[in-house]
GROMACS .gro file of C-alpha atoms in nm:
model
  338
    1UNK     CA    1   1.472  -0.909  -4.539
    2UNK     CA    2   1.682  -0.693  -4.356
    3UNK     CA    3   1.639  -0.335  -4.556
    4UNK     CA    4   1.453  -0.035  -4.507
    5UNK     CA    5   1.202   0.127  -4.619
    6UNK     CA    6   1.168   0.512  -4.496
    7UNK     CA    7   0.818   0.723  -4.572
    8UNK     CA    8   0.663   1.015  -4.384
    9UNK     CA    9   0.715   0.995  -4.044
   10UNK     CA   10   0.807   0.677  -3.984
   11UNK     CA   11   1.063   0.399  -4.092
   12UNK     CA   12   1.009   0.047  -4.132
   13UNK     CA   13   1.298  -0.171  -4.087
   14UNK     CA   14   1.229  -0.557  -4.249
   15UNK     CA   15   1.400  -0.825  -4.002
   16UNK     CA   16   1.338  -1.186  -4.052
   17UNK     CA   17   1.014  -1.229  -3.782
   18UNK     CA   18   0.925  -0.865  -3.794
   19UNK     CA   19   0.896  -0.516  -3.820
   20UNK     CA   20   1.070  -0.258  -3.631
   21UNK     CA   21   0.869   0.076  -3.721
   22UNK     CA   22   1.073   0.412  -3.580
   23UNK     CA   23   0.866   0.731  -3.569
   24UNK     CA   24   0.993   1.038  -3.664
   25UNK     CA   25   1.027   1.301  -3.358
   26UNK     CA   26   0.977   1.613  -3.630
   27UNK     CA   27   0.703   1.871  -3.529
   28UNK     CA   28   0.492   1.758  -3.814
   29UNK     CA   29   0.462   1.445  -3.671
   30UNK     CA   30   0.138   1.314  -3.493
   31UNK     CA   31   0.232   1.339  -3.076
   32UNK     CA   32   0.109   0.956  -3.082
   33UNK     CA   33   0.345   0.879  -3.312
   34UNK     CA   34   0.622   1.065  -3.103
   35UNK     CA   35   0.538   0.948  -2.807
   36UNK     CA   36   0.542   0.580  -2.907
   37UNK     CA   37   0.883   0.619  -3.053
   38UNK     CA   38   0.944   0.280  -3.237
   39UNK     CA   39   0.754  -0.088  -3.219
   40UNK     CA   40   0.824  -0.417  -3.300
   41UNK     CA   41   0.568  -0.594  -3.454
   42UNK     CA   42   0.593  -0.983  -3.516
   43UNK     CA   43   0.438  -1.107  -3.833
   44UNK     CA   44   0.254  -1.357  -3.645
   45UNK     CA   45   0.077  -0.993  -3.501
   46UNK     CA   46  -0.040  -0.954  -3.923
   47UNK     CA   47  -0.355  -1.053  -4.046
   48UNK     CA   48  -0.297  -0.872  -4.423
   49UNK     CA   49  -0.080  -0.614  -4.599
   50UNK     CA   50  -0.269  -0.328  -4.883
   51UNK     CA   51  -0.080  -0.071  -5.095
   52UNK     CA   52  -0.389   0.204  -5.190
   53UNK     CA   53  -0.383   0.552  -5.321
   54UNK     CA   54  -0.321   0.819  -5.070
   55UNK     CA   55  -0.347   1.199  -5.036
   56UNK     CA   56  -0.115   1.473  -5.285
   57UNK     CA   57   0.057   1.235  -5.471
   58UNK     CA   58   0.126   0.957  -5.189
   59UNK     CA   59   0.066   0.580  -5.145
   60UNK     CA   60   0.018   0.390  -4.809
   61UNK     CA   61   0.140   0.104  -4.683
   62UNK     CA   62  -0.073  -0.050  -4.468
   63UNK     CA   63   0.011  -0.376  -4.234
   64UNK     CA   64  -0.317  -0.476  -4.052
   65UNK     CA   65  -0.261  -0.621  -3.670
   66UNK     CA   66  -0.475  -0.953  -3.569
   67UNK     CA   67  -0.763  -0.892  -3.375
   68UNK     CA   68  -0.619  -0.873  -3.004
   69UNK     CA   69  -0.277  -0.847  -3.098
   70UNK     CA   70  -0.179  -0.496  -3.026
   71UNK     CA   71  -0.274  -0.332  -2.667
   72UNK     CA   72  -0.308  -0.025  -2.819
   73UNK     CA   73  -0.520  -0.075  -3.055
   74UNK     CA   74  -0.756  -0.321  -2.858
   75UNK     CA   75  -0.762  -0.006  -2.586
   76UNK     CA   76  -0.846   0.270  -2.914
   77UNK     CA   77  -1.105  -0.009  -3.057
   78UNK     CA   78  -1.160   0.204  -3.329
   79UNK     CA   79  -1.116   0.547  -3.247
   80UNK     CA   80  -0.778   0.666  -3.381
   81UNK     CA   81  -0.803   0.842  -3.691
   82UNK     CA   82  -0.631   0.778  -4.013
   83UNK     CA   83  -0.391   0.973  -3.950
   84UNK     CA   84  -0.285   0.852  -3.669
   85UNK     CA   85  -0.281   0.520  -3.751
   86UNK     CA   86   0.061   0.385  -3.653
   87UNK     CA   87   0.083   0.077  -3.843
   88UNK     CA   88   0.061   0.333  -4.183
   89UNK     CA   89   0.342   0.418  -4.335
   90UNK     CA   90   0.284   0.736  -4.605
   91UNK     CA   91   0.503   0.709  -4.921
   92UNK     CA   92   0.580   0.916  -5.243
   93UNK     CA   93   0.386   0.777  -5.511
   94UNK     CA   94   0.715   0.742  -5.723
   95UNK     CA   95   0.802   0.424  -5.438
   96UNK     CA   96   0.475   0.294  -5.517
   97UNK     CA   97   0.677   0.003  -5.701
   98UNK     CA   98   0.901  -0.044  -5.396
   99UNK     CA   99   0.616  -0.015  -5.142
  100UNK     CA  100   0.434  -0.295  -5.355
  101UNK     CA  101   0.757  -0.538  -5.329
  102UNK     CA  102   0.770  -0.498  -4.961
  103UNK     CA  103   0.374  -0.581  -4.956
  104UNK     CA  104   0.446  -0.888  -5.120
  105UNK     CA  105   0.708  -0.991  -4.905
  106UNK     CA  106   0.517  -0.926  -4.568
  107UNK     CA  107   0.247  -1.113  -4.705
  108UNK     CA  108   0.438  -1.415  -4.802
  109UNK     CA  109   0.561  -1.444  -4.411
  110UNK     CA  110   0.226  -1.387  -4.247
  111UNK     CA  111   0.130  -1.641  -4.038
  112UNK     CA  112  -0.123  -1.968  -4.041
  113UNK     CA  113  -0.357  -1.806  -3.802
  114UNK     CA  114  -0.333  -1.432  -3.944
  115UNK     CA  115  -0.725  -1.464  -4.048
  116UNK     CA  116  -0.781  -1.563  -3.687
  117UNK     CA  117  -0.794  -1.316  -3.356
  118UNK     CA  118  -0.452  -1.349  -3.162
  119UNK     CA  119  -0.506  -1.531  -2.830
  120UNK     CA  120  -0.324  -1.302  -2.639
  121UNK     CA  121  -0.113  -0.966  -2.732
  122UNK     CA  122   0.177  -1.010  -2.963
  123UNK     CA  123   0.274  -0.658  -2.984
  124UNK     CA  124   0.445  -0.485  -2.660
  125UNK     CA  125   0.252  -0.227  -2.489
  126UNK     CA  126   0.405   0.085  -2.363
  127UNK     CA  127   0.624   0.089  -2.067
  128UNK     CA  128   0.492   0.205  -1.687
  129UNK     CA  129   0.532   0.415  -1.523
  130UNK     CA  130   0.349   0.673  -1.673
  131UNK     CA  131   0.103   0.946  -1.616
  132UNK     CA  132  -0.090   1.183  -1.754
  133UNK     CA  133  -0.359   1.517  -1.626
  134UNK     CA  134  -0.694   1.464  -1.686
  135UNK     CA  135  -0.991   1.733  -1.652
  136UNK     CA  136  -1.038   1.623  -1.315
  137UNK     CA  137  -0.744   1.455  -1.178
  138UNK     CA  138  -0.398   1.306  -1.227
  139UNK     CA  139  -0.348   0.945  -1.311
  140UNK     CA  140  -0.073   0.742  -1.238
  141UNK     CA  141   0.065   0.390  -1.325
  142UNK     CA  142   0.360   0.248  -1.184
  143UNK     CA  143   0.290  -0.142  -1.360
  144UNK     CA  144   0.086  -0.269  -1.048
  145UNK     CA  145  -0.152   0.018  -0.939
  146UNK     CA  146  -0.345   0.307  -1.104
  147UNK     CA  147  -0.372   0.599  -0.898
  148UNK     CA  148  -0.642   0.894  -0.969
  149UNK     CA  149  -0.584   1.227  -0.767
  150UNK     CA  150  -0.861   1.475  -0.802
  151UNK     CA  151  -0.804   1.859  -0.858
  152UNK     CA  152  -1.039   2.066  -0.664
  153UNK     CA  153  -1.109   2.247  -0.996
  154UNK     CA  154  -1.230   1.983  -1.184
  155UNK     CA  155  -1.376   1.709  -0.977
  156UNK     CA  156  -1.711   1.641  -0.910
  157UNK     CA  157  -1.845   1.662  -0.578
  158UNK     CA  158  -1.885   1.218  -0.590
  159UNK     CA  159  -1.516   1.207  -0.628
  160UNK     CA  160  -1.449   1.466  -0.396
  161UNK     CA  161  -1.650   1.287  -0.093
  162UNK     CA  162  -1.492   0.938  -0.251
  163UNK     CA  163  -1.161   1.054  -0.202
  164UNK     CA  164  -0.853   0.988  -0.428
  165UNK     CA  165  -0.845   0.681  -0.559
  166UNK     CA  166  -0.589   0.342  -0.622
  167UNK     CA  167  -0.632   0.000  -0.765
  168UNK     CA  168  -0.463  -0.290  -0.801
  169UNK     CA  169  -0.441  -0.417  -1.168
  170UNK     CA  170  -0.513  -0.789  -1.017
  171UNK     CA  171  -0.899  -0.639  -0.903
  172UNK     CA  172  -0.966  -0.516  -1.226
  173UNK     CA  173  -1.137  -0.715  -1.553
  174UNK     CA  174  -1.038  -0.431  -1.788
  175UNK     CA  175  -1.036  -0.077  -1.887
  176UNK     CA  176  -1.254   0.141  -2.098
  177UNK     CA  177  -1.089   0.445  -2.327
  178UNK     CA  178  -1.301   0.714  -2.516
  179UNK     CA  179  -1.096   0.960  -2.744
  180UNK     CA  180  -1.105   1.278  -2.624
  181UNK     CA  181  -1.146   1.381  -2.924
  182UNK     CA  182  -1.490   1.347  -2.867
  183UNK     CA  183  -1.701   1.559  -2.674
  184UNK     CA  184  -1.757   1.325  -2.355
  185UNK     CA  185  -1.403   1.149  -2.308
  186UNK     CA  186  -1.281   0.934  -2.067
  187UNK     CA  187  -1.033   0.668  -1.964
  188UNK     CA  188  -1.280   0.465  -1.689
  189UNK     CA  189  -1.135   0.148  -1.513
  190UNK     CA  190  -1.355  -0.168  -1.489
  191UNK     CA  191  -1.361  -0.376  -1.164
  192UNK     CA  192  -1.437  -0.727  -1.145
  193UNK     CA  193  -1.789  -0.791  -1.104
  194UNK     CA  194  -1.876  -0.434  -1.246
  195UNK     CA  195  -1.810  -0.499  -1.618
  196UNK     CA  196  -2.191  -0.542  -1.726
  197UNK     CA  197  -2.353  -0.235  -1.507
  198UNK     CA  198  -2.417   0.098  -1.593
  199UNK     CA  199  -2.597   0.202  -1.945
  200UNK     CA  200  -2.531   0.441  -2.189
  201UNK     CA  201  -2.268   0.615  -2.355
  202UNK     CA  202  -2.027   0.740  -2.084
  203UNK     CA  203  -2.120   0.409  -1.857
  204UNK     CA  204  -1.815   0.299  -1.666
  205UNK     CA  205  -1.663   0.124  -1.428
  206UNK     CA  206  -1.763   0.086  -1.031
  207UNK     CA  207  -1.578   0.271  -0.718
  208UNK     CA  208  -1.291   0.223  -0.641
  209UNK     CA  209  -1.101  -0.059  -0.439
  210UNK     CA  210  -0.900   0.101  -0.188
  211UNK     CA  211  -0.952   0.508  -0.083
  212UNK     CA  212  -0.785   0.802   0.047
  213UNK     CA  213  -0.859   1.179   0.166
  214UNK     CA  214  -0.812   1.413  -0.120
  215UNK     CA  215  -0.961   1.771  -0.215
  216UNK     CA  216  -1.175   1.807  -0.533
  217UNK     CA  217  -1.502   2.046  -0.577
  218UNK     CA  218  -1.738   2.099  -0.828
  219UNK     CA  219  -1.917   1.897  -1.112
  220UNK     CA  220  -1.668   1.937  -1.411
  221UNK     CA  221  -1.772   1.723  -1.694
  222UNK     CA  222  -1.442   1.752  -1.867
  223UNK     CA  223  -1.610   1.753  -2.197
  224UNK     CA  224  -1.365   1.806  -2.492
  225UNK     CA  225  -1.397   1.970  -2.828
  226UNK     CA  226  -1.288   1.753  -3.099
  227UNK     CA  227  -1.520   1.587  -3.428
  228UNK     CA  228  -1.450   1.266  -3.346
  229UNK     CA  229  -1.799   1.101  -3.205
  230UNK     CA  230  -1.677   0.687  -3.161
  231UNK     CA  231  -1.746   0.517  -2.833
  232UNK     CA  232  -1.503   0.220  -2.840
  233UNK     CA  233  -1.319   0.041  -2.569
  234UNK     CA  234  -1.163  -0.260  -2.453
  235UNK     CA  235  -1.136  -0.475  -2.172
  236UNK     CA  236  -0.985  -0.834  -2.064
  237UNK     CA  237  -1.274  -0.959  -1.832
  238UNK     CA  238  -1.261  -1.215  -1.552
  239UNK     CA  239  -1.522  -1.387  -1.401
  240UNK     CA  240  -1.766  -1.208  -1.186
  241UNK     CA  241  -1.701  -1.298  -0.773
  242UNK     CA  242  -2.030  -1.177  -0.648
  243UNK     CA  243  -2.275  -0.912  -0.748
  244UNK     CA  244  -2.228  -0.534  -0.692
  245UNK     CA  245  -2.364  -0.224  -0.708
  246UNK     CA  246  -2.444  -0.040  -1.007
  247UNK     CA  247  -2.165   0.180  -1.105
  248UNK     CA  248  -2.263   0.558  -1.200
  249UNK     CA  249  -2.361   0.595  -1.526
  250UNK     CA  250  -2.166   0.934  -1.594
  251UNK     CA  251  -1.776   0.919  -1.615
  252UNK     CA  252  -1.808   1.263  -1.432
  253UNK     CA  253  -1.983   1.054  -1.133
  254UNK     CA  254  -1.732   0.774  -1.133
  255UNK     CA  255  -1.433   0.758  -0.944
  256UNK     CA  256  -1.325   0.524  -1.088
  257UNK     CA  257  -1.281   0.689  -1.398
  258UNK     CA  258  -1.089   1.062  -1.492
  259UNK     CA  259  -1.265   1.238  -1.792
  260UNK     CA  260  -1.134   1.457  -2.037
  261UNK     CA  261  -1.166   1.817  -2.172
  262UNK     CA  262  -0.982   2.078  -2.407
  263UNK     CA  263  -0.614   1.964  -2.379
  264UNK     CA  264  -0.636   1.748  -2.095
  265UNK     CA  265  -0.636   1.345  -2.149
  266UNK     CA  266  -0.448   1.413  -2.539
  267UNK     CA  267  -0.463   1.078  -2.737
  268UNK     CA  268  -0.070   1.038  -2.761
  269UNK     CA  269  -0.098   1.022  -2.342
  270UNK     CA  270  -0.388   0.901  -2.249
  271UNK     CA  271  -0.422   0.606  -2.494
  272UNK     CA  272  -0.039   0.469  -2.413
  273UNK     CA  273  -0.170   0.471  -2.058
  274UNK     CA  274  -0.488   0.318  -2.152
  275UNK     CA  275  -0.272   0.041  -2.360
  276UNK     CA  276  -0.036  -0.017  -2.043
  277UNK     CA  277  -0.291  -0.100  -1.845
  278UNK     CA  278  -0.492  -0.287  -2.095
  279UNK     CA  279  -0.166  -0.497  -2.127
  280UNK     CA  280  -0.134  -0.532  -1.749
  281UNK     CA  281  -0.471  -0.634  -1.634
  282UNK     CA  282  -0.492  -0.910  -1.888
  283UNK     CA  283  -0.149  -1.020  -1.808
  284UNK     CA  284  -0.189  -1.063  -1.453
  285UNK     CA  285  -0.546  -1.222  -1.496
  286UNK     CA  286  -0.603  -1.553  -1.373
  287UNK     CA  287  -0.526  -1.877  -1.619
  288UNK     CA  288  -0.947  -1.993  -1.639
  289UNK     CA  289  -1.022  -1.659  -1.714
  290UNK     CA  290  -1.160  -1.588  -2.064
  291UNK     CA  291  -1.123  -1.223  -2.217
  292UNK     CA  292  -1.358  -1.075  -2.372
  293UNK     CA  293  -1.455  -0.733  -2.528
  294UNK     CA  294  -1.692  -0.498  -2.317
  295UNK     CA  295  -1.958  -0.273  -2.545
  296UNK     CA  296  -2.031   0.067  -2.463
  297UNK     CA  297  -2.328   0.123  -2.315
  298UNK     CA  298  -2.560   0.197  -2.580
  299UNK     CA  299  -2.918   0.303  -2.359
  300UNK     CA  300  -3.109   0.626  -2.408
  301UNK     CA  301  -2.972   0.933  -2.255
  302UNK     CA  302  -3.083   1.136  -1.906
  303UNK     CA  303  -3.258   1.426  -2.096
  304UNK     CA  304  -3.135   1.655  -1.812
  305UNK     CA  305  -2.785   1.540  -1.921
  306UNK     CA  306  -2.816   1.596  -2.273
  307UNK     CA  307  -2.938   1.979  -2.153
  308UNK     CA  308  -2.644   1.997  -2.009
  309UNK     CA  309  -2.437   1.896  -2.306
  310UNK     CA  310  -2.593   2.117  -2.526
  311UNK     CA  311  -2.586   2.398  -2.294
  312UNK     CA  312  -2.189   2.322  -2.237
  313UNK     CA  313  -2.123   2.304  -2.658
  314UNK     CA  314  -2.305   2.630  -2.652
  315UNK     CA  315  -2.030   2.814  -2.402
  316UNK     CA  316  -1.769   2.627  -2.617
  317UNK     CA  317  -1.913   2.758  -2.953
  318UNK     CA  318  -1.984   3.140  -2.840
  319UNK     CA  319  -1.621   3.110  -2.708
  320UNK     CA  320  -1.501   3.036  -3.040
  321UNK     CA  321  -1.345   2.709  -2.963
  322UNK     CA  322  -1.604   2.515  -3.149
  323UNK     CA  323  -1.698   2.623  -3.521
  324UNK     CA  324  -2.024   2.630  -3.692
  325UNK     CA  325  -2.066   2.327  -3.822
  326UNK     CA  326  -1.916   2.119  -3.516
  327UNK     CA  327  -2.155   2.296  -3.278
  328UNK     CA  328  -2.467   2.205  -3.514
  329UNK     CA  329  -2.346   1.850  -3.595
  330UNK     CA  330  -2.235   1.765  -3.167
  331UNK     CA  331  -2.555   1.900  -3.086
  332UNK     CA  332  -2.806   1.708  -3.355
  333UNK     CA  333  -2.604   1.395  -3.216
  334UNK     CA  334  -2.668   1.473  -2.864
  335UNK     CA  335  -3.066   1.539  -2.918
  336UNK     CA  336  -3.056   1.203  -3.176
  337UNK     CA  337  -3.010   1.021  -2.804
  338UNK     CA  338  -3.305   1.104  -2.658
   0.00000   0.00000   0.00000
């Protein structure tokens, strides 16, 4: 096609085999968006195209990825928000007419298998290295290794006698991302033969591979104070080599996880990272092995824990950072998981 289509903060450009979306870098745009800058997505990545109705006098053009085609979204599995939806582009609803010819046109080139899940990702991931703070810690990824380093402020004392932390991408079966937009975020690494232990929401990944000295006190929970209440993940699994240990069943406990709180672990950082990784890990996994999606834990709830949840939403709410209604909806949520 070749033209160009320009809405609200993005631009899609129409090649021949794709679609080059640029993102806007104004300070109304969403930081995701910003901090992916631009993507190229094939149209073997599409499994359909919609025009619908959007908000104050807009229309939307929406291109939906293939199952498994897009790192970023596999690593989100459902947690981004509208909003921040990059494959939407936001139009005036006097280009409806224009938006609906370019529909047509992506549809028409849309591949044999768009109804089926991609077999691998078709859609490039964001680039290492790359790093982000967490509530706890810093972590790092330089394309082979993923580095946590715990802050004394943060960490709990099970990181703090495990040490700092670094692991291979080629000993892991896949990562695990909750938004920290929720209350209990957390980006948790999987290792191989770990992927089915640990229950409940906030289950995670085992310890860590490889260990070093590092400071880190405390029991922070890095508990955040956004709405958004999904659970999602993703992972690339490989085969199991021999049975392990439980892993902790708190993020908190886990160091093999860093967990999120009010402005640490942001979506437009920590979900790139999660993507990279994502990307990475199924890359480098072996030929035989099979990926396959890994389901938040979905067991009842430690009561103790849940105290401490409410009791934590209760500092956040008296110190005005959570309103009303967030504080009474997080908190009949929490006691709904007992």
């Amino acid at each position: 096609m070749g033209d160009v289509l320009a809405g609200i903060h993005a631009t899609w450009e129409f090649d021949t085999d794709s679609v080059l979306i640029r993102f806007e870098r104004g300070i109304r745009t969403p930081k995701l968006f910003q901090s992916l800058r631009e993507r190229r997505v094939p149209h073997t990545a599409l499994s359909s195209v919609t025009l619908t109705p959007g908000k104050r006098g807009t229309v939307v053009l929406h291109a939906v990825p293939r199952p498994g085609a897009d790192p970023l979204l596999e690593a989100a599995a459902g947690q981004l928000k509208a909003g921040s939806d990059p494959y939407r582009l936001v139009l005036p609803a006097e280009r409806e007419m224009l938006a609906e010819y370019y529909a047509d046109e992506l549809r028409a080139r849309l591949g044999p298998d768009a109804a089926e899940p991609a077999e691998r990702f078709l859609v490039a991931a964001p680039e290492a290295p790359m790093q982000f703070k967490a509530y706890d810690g810093r972590a790092s990824f330089d394309g082979d290794r993923i580095s946590f380093r715990w802050f004394w402020t943060g960490a709990s004392t099970a990181k703090w006698k495990a040490g700092d932390q670094t692991f291979p991408v080629t000993e892991l079966c896949g990562v695990e991302w909750r938004s920290p937009e929720a209350f209990d975020g957390y980006l948790r690494l999987v290792p191989r033969g770990r992927e089915g232990a640990g229950a409940g929401p906030g289950a995670g990944a085992g310890l860590g591979m490889s260990t070093a000295s590092g400071p880190g006190v405390g029991d922070g929970t890095g508990t955040g104070t956004g709405t958004g209440l999904g659970t999602g993940l993703a992972a690339g699994l490989l085969p199991s080599a021999q049975p392990m240990a439980p892993r902790p069943t708190r993020a908190d406990q886990d160091p093999a996880a860093v967990v999120f709180g009010l402005g640490y672990g942001p979506v437009h950082e920590s979900l790139p990272f999660a993507a990279a990784v994502l990307e990475s890990v199924r890359r480098k996994q072996p030929s035989s092995a099979t990926p396959a999606s890994v389901p938040a834990g979905a067991g009842r709830r430690d009561p103790a824990d849940i105290a401490e949840r409410i009791r934590h939403l209760g500092e956040l709410h008296q110190a005005g950072l959570v309103t009303d209604d967030e504080f009474s909806a997080k908190k009949a949520q929490l006691l709904a998981e007992l």
